[in-house]
Coordinates of C-alpha atoms in Angstrom, one line a residue:
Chain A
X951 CA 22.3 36.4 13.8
X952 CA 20.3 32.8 13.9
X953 CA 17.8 32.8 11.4
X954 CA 14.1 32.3 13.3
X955 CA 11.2 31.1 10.9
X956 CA 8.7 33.9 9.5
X957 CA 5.6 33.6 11.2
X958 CA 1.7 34.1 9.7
X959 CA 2.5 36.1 6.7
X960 CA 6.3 36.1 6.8
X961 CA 5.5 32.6 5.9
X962 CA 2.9 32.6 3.3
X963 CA 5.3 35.1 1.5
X964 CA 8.4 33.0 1.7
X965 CA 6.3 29.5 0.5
X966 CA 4.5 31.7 -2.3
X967 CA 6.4 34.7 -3.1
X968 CA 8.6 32.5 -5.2
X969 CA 6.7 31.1 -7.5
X970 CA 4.7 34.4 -7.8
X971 CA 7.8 36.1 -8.9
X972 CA 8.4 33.7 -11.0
X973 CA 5.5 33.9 -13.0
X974 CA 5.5 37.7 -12.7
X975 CA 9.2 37.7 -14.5
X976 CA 7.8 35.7 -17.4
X977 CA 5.0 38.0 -18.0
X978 CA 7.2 40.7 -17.8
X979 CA 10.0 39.7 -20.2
X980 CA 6.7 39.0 -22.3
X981 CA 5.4 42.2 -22.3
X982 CA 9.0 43.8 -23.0
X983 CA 9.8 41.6 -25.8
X984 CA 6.9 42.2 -27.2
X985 CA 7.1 46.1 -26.9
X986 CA 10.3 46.1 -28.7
X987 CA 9.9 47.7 -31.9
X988 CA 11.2 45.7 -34.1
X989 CA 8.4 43.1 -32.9
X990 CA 5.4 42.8 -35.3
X991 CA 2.3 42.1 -33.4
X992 CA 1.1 38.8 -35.4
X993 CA 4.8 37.3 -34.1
X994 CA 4.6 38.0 -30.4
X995 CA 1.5 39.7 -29.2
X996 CA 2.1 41.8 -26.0
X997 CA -0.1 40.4 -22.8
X998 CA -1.6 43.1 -23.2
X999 CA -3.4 42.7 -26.8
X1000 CA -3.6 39.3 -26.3
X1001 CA -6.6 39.9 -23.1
X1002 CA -7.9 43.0 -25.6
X1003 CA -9.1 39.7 -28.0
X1004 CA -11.6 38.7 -24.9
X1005 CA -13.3 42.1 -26.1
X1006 CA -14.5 40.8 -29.7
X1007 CA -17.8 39.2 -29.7
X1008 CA -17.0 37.4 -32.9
X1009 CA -14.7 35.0 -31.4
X1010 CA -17.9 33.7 -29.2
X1011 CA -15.2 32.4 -26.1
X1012 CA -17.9 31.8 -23.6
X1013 CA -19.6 28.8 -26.1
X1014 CA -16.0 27.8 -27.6
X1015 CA -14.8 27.4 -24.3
X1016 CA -17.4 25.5 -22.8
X1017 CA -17.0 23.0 -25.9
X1018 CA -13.8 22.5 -25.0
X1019 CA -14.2 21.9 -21.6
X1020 CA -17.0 19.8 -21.7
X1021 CA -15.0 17.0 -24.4
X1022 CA -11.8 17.6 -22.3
X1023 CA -13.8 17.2 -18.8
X1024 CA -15.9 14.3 -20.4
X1025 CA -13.2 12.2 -22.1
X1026 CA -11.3 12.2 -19.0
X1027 CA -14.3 11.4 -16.7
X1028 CA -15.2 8.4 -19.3
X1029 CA -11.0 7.5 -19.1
X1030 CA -11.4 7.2 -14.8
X1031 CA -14.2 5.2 -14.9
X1032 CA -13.6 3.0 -17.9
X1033 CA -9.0 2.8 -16.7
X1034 CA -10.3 2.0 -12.7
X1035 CA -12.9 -0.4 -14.5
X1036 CA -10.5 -2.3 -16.5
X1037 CA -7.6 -2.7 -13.7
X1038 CA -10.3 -3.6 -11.4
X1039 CA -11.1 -6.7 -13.7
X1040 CA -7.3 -7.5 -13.8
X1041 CA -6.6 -7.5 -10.4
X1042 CA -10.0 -10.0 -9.9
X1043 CA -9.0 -12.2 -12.8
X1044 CA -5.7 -13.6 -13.4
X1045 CA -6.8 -14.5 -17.1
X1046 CA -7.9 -11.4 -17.4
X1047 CA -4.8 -10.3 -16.5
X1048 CA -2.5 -12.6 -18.4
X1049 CA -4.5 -12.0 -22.0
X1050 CA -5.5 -8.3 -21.5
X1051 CA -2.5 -6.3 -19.7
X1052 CA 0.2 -7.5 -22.8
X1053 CA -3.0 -6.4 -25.3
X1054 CA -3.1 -3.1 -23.6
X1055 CA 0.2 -2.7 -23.8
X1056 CA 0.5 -2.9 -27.1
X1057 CA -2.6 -0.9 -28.4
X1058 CA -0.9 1.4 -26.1
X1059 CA 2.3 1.5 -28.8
X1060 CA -0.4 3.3 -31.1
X1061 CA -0.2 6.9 -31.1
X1062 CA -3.7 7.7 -30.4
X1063 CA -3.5 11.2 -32.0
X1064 CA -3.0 9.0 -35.0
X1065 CA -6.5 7.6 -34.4
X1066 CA -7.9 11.0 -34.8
X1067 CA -9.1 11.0 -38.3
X1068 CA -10.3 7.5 -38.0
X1069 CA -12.3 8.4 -35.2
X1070 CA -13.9 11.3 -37.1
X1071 CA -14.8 8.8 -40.0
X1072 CA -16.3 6.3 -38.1
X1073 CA -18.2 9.1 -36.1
X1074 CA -18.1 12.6 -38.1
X1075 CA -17.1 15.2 -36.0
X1076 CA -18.2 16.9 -33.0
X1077 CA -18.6 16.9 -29.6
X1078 CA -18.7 13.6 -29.0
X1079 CA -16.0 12.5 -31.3
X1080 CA -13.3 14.9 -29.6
X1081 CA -14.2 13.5 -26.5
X1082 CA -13.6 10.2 -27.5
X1083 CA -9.9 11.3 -28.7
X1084 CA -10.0 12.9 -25.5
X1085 CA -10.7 9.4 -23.6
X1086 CA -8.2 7.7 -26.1
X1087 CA -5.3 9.3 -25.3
X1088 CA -5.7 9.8 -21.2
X1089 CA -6.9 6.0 -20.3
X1090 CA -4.2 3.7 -20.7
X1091 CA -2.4 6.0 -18.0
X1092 CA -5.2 5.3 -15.5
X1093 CA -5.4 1.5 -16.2
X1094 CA -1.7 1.1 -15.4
X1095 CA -0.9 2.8 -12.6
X1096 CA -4.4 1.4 -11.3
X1097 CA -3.6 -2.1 -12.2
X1098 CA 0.0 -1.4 -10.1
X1099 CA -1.7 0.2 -7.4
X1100 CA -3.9 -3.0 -7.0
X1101 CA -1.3 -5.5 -7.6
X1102 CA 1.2 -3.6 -4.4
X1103 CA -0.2 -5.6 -1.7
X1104 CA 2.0 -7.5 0.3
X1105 CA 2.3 -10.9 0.4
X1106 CA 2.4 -10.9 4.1
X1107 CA -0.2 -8.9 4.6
X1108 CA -2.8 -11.3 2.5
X1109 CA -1.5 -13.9 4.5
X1110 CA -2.7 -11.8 7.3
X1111 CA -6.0 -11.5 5.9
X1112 CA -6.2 -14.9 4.6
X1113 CA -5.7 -16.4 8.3
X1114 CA -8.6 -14.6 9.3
X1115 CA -10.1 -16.2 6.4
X1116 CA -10.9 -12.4 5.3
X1117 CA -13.3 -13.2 1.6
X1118 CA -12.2 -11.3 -1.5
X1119 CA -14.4 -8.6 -1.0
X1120 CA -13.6 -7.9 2.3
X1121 CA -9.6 -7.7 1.4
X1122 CA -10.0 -5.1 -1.8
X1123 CA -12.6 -2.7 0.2
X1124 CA -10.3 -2.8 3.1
X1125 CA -7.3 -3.5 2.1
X1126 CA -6.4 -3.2 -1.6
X1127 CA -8.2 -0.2 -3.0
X1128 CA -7.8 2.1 -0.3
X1129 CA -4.1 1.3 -0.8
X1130 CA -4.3 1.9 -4.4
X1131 CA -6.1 4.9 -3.7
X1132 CA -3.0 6.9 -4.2
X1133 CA -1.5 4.9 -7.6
X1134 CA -5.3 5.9 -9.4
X1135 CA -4.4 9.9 -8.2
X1136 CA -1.1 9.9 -9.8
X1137 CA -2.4 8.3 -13.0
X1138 CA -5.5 10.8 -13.1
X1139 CA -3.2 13.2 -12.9
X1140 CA -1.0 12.9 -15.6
X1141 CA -4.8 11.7 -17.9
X1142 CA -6.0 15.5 -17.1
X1143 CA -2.7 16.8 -18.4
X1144 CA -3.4 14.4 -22.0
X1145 CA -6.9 14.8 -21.9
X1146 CA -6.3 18.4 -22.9
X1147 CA -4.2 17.4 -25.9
X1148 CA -6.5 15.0 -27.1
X1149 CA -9.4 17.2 -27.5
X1150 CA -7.6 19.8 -29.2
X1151 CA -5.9 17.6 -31.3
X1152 CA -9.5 16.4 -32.5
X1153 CA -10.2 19.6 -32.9
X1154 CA -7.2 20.2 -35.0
X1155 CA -8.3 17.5 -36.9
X1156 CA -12.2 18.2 -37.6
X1157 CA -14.4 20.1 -36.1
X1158 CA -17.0 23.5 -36.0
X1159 CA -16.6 25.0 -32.6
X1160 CA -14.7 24.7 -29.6
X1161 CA -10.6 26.7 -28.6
X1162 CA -9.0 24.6 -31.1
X1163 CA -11.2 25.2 -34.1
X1164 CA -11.3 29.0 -33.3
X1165 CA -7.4 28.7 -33.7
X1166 CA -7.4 27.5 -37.1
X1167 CA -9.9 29.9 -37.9
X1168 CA -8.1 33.1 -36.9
X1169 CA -5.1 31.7 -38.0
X1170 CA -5.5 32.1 -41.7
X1171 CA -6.1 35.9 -40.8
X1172 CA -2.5 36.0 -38.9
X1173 CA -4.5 36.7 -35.8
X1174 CA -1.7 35.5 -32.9
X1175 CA -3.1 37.7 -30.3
X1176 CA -6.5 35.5 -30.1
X1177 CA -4.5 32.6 -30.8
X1178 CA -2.3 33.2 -27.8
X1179 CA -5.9 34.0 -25.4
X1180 CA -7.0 30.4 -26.8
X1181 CA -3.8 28.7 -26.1
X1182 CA -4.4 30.2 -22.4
X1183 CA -7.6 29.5 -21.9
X1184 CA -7.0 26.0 -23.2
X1185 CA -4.3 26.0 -20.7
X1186 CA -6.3 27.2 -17.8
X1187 CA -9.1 24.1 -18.0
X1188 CA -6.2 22.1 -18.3
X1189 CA -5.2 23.4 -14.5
X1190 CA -8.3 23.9 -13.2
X1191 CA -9.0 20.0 -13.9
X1192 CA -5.4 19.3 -12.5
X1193 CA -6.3 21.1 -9.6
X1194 CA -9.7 19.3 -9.0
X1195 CA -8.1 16.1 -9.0
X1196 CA -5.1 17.5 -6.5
X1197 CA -8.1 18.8 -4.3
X1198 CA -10.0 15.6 -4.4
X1199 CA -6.5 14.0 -3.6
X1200 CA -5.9 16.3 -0.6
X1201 CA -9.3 15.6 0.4
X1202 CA -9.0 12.0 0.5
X1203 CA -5.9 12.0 2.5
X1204 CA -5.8 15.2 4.3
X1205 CA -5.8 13.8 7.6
X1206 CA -3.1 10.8 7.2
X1207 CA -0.5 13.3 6.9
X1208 CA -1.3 15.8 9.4
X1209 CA 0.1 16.0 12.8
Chain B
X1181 CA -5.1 -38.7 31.5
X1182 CA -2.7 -36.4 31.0
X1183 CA -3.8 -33.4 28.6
X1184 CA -2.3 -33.5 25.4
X1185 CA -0.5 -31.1 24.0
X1186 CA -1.8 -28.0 22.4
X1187 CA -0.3 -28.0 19.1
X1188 CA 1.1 -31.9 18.5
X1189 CA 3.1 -31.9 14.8
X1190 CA 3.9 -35.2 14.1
X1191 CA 6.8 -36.2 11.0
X1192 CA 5.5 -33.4 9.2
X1193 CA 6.5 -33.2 5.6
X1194 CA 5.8 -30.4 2.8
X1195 CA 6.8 -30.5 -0.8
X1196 CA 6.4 -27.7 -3.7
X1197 CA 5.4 -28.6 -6.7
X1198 CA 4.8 -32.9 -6.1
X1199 CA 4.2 -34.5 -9.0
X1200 CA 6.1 -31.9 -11.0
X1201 CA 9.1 -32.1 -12.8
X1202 CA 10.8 -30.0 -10.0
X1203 CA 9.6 -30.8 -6.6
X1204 CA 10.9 -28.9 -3.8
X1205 CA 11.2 -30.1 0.0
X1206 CA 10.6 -27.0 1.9
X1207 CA 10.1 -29.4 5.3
X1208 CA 11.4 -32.9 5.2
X1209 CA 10.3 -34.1 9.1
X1210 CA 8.7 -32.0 11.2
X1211 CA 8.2 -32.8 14.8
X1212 CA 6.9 -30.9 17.7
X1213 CA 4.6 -30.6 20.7
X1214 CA 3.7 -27.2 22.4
X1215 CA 1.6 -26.7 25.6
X1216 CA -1.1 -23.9 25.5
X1217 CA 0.6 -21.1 27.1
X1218 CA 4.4 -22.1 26.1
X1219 CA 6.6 -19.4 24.3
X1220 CA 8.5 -21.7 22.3
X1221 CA 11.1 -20.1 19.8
X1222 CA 11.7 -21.6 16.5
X1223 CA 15.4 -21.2 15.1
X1224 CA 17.0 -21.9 12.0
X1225 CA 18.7 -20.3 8.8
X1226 CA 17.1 -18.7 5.7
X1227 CA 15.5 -21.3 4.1
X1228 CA 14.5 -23.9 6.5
X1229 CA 10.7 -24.0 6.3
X1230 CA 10.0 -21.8 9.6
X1231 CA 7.1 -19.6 7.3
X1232 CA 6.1 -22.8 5.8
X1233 CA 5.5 -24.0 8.7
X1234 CA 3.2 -21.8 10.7
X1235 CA 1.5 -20.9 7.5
X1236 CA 0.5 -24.9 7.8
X1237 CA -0.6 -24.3 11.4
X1238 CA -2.1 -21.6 10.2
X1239 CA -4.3 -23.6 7.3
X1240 CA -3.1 -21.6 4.8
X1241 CA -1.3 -24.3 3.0
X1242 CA -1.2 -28.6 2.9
X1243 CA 1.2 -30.8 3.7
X1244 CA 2.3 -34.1 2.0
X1245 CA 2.9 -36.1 5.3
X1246 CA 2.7 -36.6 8.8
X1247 CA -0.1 -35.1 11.1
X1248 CA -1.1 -31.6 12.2
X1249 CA -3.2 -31.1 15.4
X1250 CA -4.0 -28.1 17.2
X1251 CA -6.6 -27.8 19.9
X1252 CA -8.1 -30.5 22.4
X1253 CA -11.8 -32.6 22.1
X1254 CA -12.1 -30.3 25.1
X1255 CA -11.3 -27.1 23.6
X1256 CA -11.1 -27.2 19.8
X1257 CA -9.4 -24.9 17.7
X1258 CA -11.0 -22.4 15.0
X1259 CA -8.1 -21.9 12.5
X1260 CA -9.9 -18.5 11.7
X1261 CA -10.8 -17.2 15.2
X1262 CA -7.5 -18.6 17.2
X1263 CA -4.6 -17.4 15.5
X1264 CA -2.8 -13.9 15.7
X1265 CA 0.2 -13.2 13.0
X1266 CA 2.6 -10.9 13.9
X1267 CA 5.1 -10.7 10.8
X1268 CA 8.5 -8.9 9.9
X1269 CA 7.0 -5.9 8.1
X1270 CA 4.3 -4.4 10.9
X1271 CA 2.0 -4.4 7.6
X1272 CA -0.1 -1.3 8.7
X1273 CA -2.9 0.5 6.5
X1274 CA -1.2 4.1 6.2
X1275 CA -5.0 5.4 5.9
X1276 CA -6.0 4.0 9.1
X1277 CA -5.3 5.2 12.7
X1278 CA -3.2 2.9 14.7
X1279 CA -6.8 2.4 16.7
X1280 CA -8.4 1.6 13.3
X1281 CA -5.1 -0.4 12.2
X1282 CA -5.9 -2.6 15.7
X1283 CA -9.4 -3.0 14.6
X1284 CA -8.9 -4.6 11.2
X1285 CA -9.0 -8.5 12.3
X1286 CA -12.4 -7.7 14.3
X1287 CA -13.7 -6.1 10.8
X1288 CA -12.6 -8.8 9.3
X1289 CA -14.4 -11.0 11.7
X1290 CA -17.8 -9.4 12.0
X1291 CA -17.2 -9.3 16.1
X1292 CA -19.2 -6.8 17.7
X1293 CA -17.2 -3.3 17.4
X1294 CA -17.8 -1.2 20.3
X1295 CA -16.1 -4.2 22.8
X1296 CA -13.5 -4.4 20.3
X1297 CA -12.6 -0.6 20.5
X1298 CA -12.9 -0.8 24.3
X1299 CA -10.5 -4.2 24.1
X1300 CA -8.3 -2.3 20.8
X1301 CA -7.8 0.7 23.4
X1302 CA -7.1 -1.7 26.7
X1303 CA -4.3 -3.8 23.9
X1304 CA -2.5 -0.7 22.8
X1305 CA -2.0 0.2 26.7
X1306 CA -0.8 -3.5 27.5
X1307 CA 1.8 -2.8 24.4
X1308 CA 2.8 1.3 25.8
X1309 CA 0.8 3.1 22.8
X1310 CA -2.0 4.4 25.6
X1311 CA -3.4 7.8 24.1
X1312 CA -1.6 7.4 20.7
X1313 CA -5.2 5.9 19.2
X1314 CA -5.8 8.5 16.9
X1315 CA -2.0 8.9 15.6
X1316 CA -1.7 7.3 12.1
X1317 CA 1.6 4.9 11.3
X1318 CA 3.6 7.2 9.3
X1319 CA 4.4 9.2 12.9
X1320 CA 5.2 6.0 14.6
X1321 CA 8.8 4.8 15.2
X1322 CA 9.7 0.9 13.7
X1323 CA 9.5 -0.7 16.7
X1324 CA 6.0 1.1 17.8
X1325 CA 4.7 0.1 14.7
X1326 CA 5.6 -3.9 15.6
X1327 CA 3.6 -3.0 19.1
X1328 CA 0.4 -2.1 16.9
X1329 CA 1.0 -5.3 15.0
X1330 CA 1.1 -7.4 18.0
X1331 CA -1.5 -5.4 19.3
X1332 CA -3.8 -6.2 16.5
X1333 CA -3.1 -9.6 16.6
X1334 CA -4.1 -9.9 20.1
X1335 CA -7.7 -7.8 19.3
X1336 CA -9.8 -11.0 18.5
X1337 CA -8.5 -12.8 21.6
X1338 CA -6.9 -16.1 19.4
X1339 CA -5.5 -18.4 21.4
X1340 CA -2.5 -19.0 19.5
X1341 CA 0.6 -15.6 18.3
X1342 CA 2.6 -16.6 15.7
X1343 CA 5.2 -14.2 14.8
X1344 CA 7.7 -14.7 11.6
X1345 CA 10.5 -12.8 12.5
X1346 CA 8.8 -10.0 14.3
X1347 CA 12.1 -7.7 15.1
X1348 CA 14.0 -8.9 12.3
X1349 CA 13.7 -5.0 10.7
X1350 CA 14.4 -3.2 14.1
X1351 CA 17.7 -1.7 14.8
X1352 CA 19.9 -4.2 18.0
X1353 CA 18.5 -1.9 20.7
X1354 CA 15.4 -1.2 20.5
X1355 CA 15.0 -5.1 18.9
X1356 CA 16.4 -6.1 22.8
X1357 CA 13.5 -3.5 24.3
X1358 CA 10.8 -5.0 22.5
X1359 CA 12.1 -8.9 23.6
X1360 CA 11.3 -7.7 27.2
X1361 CA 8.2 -6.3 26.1
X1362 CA 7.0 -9.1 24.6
X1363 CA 7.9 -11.4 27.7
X1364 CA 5.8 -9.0 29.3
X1365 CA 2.8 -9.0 27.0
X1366 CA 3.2 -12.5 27.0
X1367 CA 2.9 -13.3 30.8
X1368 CA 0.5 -10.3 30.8
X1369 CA -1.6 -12.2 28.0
X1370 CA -1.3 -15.6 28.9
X1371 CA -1.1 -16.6 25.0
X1372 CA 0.9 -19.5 23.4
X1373 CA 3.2 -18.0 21.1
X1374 CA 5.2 -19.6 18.1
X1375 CA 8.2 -17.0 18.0
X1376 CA 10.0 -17.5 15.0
X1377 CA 13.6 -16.5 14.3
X1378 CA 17.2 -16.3 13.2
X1379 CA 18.3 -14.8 16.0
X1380 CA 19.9 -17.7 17.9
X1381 CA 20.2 -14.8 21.6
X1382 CA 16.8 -13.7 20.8
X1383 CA 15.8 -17.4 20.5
X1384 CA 17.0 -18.4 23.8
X1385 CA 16.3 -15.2 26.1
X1386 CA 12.6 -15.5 25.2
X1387 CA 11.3 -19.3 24.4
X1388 CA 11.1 -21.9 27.7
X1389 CA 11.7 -24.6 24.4
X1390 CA 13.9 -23.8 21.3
X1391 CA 13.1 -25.7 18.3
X1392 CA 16.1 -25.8 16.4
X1393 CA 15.6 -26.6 12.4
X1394 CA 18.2 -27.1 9.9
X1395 CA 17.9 -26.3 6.0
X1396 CA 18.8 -28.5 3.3
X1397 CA 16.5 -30.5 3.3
X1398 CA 14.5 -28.8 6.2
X1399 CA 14.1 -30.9 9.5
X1400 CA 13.6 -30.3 13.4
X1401 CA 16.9 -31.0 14.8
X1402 CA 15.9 -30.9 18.4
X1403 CA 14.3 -28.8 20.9
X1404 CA 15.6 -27.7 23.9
X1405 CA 14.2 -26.9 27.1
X1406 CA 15.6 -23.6 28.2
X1407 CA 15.5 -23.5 31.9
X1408 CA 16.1 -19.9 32.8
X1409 CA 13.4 -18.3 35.4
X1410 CA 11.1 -16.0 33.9
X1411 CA 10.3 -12.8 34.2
X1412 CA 13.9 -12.8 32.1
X1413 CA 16.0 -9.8 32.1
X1414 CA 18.9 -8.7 29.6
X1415 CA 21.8 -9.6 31.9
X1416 CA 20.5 -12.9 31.7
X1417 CA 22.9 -12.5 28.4
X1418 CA 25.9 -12.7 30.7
X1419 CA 25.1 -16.0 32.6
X1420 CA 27.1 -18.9 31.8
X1421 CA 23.8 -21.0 31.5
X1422 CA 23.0 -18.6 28.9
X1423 CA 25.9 -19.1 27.0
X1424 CA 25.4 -23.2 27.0
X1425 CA 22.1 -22.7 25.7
X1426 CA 23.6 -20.6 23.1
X1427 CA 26.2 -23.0 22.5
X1428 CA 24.1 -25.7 22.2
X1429 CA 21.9 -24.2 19.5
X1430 CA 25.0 -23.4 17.6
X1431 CA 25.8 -26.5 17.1
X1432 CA 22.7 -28.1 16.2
X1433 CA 22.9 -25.7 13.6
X1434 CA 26.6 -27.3 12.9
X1435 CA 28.3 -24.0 13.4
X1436 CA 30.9 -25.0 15.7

C-alpha cells in the first residue's frame, strides 16, 4: 500500500509526537526509578516531590528566579551588544583587526569561570557581579562568529560594489551585515546556552539570592528535591532565552525560505 | 573623421607588487580597440590577466604602462554609471527578492526607484524571469540566477557589460541555452559587451572579434574577426567556418 502523507493533524503528530514521547519516556523512567524502594528521596527525588518544593514559601522562587534571570538575560544582552560592537570595529579597521583578534583569542584561552572570584573581589558580590561572569563567559562566541560573518563577503561581489563606486557605508548596510545576519544568530545562540552557566557559576561562587545560591543553601540540609526544581527552573530561562533568540531568528528570515 | 573607438587599450602593461622584491607581470602588452555595440570575446588560459584587465577598465585598479581610453569627447564615459559586471558566481543577496536583488546597483546609485522597479521588472522579462519578482535566489536554478545577474547589471542602463566568465559554473547544456540568450539580450539591448572566457566554442559562437591572450607573461596574441551572421544559432557549431575559427584560436593559444 503507497504511503500518502498525513494531512492537518496527521502531521503535526508525526513532526511532534516524537520528541513528545521522548520527553514523556524520560519523565517516566524518572518517576519509576525513583519510586523503587530501595531509592532514598535525597538521592533521586520522584518528579513528583520535586514540583511539591514550588509549594514552600521559604524557598522564595518567584524573587530567586527573577535574580537569576535578570543577570543571565543581562550579561548576555551586554555580550550582543558589546561581541557585535567589537567585530564591527574589526571588520572597519584592519589594525584593529591585526592587534585585537590574536588578543582576543588568547584572553579567550582563560577559563572565565576562573575569573569568578576575581570578579567578586574587585566588585563584591551581587547582581551586577554575576552578570558580569555572565557577559564573560558568552561574548567571545558573539565576536567570532560576528567577526566571520562580516569578513564572508565575496571578493567578487565588492568588486561589484566597488565598480559602482558603492561607499563603505552603503556596502556593510546592504551588503555585509545583512549577510552576517545569520553568523551573529548562531553565535547568540550558543552565548544564551553559556550565559546560563556563568551566572550560576557566580552564584556558586558568592552570592545572597538568586537559583544558584538557593542550591547551596538547601544543600547542606540534603534537600535534592528543591535542588532538582532549581536545576529546572534554571534550565527553563536557559530555553526560554534560546527560544527568544530562535524566534527573533525566524522572524528575521521567515520569508527567505518560504515558498 | 572617423569615430574612434569606444574602448581604445593601447600597450597596456600591469605589474604586482613594482618596486618590490617580487614583482609580478599579470599583463605584459595589452592591445585592443572595441566599437560601442561590439560583443567581443576575450580568450585565454587561467592566469592570463583577463580579470585584471576589465577590473582596469573598470577603474578599479592602475596600470604601470600604456594608455586606457573609454568613451568619446562626444560621449564620455562615467566609470561609475557605465559599466555592468556580470561575474562567475551570480553574487545574489539570499535576503533579497530577485526584484530587490535587480535593484541593488540603483540603490547603490541614488537613481530614482520607482523607474528603476518599472525598468528592474521590464529587464527580468528581457532575461525570461517575468513574474518570478518576488521569488528569492535560493528557489532559482544556476543558470536563472546568472539571468538576475545580468539583469542587474543592465538596471542602471551602463553603456558598457563586462562579464568574467559568466557560465563558467553552469552545467554544458544549459551553459549553450544561456549563449543564445545572451546574443539575444545583447541585440535586444544594444550594449557593448566584454565577454570574458575559457571557453575557446563559447568564445567564437558569441563575439564578432576574439581577443586571444596568452599567459606567461600575459599578452594579446591577436584578435580575430569572426564573420559568422548574427542572430547565431547552435548548429553554427557544425560549420566548417566554425571550426577554422576554432582552429585558429587554438593555435594562438599554441595548442596545436
Amino acid at each position: 500500500m503507497p504511503q500518502t502523507p498525513p494531512p492537518g493533524l496527521g502531521r503535526t503528530l508525526s513532526r511532534y509526537g516524537g520528541p513528545v514521547l521522548a520527553h514523556l519516556a524520560v519523565l517516566a523512567l524518572w518517576q519509576a526509578v525513583a519510586s523503587l524502594p530501595s531509592m532514598p528521596a535525597y538521592i533521586l527525588p520522584s518528579p513528583v516531590e520535586t514540583l511539591a518544593t514550588l509549594g514552600d514559601p521559604g524557598n522564595a522562587w518567584v524573587s530567586n528566579t527573577l535574580v537569576t534571570a535578570t543577570e543571565i538575560v543581562g550579561g548576555f544582552a551586554i555580550a550582543v551588544v558589546v561581541g557585535v560592537g567589537i567585530a564591527l570595529l574589526f571588520s572597519w579597521s584592519r589594525t584593529m583587526l591585526d592587534w585585537g583578534m590574536p588578543l582576543l583569542v588568547t584572553l579567550n584561552m582563560i577559563p572565565k569561570v576562573a575569573l569568578g572570584p576575581i570578579i567578586i573581589v574587585w566588585m563584591s558580590y551581587g547582581i551586577g557581579t554575576n552578570t558580569v561572569i555572565a557577559f564573560a563567559i558568552c561574548f567571545f562566541p558573539i565576536v567570532i562568529t560576528t567577526a566571520r560573518g562580516l569578513a564572508e563577503i565575496e571578493p567578487e561581489m565588492l568588486y561589484l560594489a566597488r565598480s559602482l563606486r558603492a561607499t563603505k557605508w552603503q556596502i556593510f548596510r546592504k551588503i555585509q551585515f545583512p549577510g552576517s545576519l545569520p553568523y551573529i544568530f548562531s553565535g547568540m545562540k550558543v552565548a544564551a546556552v553559556l550565559a546560563v552557566a556563568g551566572a550560576i557559576v557566580g552564584e556558586f561562587i558568592g552570592s545572597e539570592r538568586g537559583l544558584g545560591y538557593l542550591m547551596l543553601q538547601v544543600q547542606i540540609n540534603l534537600d535534592t528535591a528543591t535542588m532538582f526544581m532549581c536545576v529546572l527552573l534554571i534550565s527553563m530561562i536557559g530555553m526560554l532565552l534560546y527560544g527568544a533568540v530562535d524566534l527573533l531568528e525566524r522572524l528575521t528570515f521567515g520569508k527567505e525560505d518560504g515558498g | 573623421m572617423k569615430d574612434a573607438a569606444f574602448i581604445a587599450l593601447e600597450n597596456v602593461r600591469k605589474v604586482y607588487g613594482a618596486g618590490g622584491s617580487t614583482p609580478y607581470t599579470a599583463l605584459s602588452d595589452v592591445t585592443l580597440a572595441v566599437d560601442e555595440g561590439e560583443l567581443v570575446s576575450i580568450v585565454g588560459p587561467s592566469g592570463c590577466g583577463k580579470s585584471t584587465l576589465l577590473m582596469i577598465l573598470a577603474g578599479l585598479t592602475t596600470h604601470e604602462g600604456g594608455t586606457v581610453r573609454i568613451g568619446t569627447e562626444a560621449a564620455p564615459f562615467d566609470p561609475s554609471r557605465d559599466i555592468g559586471m556580470v561575474f562567475q558566481q551570480a553574487l545574489l543577496l539570499n535576503w533579497r527578492t530577485i526584484l530587490d536583488n535587480v535593484l541593488l546597483p540603483a540603490e547603490l546609485l541614488h537613481l530614482p526607484m520607482k523607474p528603476a522597479r518599472d525598468r528592474a521588472r521590464a529587464l527580468l522579462d528581457l532575461v525570461g524571469l517575468g513574474g518570478q519578482e518576488e521569488k528569492y535566489p535560493r528557489q532559482l536554478s544556476g543558470g536563472q540566477r546568472q539571468r538576475v545577474a545580468i539583469a542587474r547589471a543592465l538596471i542602471h542602463d551602463p553603456r558598457l557589460i563586462m562579464m568574467d566568465e559568466p557560465f563558467g559554473a553552469l552545467d554544458a547544456l544549459t551553459r549553450e541555452k544561456m549563449n543564445l540568450e545572451l546574443l539575444r539580450i545583447w541585440e535586444a539591448s544594444g550594449k557593448t559587451i566584454l565577454f570574458v572566457t575559457h571557453g575557446i566554442s563559447e568564445a567564437v559562437l558569441l563575439g564578432s572579434r576574439i581577443a586571444v591572450m596568452t599567459a606567461g607573461p600575459a599578452r594579446m596574441a591577436a584578435a580575430i574577426d569572426v564573420d559568422l551572421p548574427y542572430p547565431r544559432t547552435l548548429d553554427m557549431k557544425t560549420h566548417e567556418r566554425f571550426g577554422d575559427y576554432t582552429r585558429q584560436v587554438y593555435d594562438l593559444l599554441g595548442m596545436t
